[in-house]
Short mmCIF file of C-alpha atoms in Angstrom, two decimals:
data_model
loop_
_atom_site.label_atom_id
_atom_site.label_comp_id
_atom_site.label_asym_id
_atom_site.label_seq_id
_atom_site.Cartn_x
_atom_site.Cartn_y
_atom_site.Cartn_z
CA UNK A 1 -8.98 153.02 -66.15
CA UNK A 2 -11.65 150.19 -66.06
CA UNK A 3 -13.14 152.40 -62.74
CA UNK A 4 -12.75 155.49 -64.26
CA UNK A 5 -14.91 154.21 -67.36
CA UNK A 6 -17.98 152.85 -65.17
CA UNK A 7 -17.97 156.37 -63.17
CA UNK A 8 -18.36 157.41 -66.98
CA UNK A 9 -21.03 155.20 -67.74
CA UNK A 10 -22.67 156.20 -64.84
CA UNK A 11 -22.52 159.58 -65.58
CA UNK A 12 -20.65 160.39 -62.58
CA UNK A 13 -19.14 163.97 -63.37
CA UNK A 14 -17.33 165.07 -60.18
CA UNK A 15 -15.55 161.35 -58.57
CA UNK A 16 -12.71 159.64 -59.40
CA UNK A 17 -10.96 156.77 -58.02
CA UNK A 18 -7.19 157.31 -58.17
CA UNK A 19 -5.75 154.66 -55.66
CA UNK A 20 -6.61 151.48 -54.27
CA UNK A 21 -8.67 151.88 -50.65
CA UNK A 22 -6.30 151.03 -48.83
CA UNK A 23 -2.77 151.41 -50.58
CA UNK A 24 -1.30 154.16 -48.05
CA UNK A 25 1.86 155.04 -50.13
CA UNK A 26 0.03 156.61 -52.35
CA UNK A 27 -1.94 158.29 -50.12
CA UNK A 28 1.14 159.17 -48.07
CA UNK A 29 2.13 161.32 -51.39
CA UNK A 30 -1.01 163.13 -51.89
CA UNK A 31 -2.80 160.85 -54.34
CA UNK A 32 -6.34 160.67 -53.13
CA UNK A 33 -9.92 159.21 -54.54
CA UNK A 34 -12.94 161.36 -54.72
CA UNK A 35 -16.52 160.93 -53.99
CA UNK A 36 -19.80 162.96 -53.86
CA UNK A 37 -22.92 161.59 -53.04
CA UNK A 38 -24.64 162.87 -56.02
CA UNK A 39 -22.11 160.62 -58.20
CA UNK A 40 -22.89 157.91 -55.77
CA UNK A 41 -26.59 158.41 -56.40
CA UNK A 42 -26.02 158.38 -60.12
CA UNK A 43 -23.72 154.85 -59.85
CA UNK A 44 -26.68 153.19 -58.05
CA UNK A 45 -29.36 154.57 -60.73
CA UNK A 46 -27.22 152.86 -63.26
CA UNK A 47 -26.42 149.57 -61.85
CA UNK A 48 -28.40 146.73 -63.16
CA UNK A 49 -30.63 144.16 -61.14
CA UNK A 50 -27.96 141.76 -60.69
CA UNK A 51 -25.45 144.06 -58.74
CA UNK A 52 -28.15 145.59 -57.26
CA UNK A 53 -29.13 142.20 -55.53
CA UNK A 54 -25.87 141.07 -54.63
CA UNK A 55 -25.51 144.73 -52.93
CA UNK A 56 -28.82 143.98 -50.75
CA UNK A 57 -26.98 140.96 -49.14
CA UNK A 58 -24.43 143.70 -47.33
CA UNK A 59 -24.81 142.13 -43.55
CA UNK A 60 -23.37 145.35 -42.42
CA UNK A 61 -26.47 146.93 -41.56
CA UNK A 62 -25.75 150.19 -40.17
CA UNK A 63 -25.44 153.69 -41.84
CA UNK A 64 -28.65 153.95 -43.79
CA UNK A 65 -29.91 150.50 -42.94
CA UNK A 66 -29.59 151.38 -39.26
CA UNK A 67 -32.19 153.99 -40.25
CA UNK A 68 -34.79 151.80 -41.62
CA UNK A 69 -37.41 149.79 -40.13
CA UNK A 70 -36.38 145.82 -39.53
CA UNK A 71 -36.76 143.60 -42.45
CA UNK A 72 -36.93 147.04 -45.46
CA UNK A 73 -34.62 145.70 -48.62
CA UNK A 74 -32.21 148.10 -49.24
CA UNK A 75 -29.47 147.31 -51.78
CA UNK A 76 -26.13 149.14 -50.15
CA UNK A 77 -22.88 149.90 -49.69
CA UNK A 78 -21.08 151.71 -46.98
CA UNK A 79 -17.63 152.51 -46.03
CA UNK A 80 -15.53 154.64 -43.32
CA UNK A 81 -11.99 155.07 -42.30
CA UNK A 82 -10.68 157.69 -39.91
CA UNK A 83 -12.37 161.25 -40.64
CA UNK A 84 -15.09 159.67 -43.13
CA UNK A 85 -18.10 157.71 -43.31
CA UNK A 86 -20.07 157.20 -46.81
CA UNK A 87 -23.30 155.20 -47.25
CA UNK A 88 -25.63 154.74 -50.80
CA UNK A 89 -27.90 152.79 -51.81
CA UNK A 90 -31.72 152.09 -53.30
CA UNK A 91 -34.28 151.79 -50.67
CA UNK A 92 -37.36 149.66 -51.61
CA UNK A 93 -40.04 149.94 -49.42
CA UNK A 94 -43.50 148.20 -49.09
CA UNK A 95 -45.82 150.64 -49.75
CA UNK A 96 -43.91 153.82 -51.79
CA UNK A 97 -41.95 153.76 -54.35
CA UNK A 98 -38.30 152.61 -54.78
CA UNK A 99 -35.76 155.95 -53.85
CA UNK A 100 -32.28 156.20 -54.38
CA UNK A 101 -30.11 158.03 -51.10
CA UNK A 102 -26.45 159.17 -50.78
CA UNK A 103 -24.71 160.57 -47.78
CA UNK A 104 -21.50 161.21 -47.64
CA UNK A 105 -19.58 162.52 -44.40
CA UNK A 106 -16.18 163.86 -43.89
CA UNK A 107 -15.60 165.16 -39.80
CA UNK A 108 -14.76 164.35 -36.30
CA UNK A 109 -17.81 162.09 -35.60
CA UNK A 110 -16.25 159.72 -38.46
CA UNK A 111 -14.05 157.43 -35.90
CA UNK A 112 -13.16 154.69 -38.45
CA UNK A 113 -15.10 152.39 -35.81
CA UNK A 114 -17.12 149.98 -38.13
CA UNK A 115 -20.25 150.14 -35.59
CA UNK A 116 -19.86 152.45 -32.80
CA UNK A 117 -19.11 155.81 -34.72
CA UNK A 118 -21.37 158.59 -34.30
CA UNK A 119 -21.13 159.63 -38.00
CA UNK A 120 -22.83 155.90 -38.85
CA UNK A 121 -25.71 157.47 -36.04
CA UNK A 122 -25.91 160.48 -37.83
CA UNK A 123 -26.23 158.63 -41.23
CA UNK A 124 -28.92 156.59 -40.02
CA UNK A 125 -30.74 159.30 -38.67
CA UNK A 126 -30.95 160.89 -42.06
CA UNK A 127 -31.98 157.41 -43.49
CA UNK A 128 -34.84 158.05 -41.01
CA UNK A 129 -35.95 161.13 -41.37
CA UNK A 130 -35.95 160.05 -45.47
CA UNK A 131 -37.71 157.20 -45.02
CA UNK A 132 -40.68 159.01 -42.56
CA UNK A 133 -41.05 161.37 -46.00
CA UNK A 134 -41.21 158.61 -48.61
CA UNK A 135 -44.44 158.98 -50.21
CA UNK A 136 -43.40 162.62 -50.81
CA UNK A 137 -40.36 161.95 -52.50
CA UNK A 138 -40.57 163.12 -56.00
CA UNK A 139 -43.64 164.88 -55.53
CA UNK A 140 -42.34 167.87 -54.97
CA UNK A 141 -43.72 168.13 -51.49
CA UNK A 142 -40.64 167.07 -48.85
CA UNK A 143 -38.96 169.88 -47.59
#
């Protein structure tokens, strides 16, 4: 209930968490959590400076960090597991504007490797591609 009220808050309108990450009996009987990136997006828009700085200490720095240059803060979290890989967070770079980015992967690249999965390369590849358009975001102009 007390997750189900912050994806609320947030204004998250299509995620729910239903189970525990890793409690596989009810998973074994159907009972799954839901994501989408835009709800993602929308958690990280609403969190407040203080979560958002304990969430730039992640030392996991693949997924969308892998995709930025050395040194950029991002505040993040990421997770995988066999078949999925998710990554969101606030990017804060030097010289553009803060931007908030969500990916959210469900496939055969998704290994459950923490490091050496080809879904984390393909999420840091968008993270690149995003960050090479950054003083376009919200202008209207990025493809």
């Amino acid at each position: 209930a007390a997750v189900a009220e912050i994806w609320r808050l947030a204004g998250a309108t299509n995620s729910s968490t239903n189970r525990l990450i890793e409690d596989y009996a009810a998973k074994n009987i159907g009972i799954a959590n839901v994501v989408t990136a835009t709800d993602l997006a929308r958690l990280f828009l609403w969190l407040g400076p203080d979560e958002l700085d304990l969430l730039a200490l992640n030392k996991h720095r693949v997924d969308l960090a892998a995709g930025l240059p050395l040194g950029t803060r991002i505040a993040f979290k990421n997770g995988w597991f066999p078949g999925l890989r998710h990554s969101a967070g606030i990017v804060y770079p030097d010289d553009a504007a803060p931007y908030v980015i969500a990916v959210c992967y469900t496939g055969t690249l998704a290994t459950g490797h923490a490091v050496d999965d080809p879904a984390a390369q393909l999420i840091a590849r968008i993270s690149s591609e995003i960050w090479t358009q950054r003083h376009k975001l919200g202008t209207g102009d990025h493809p």
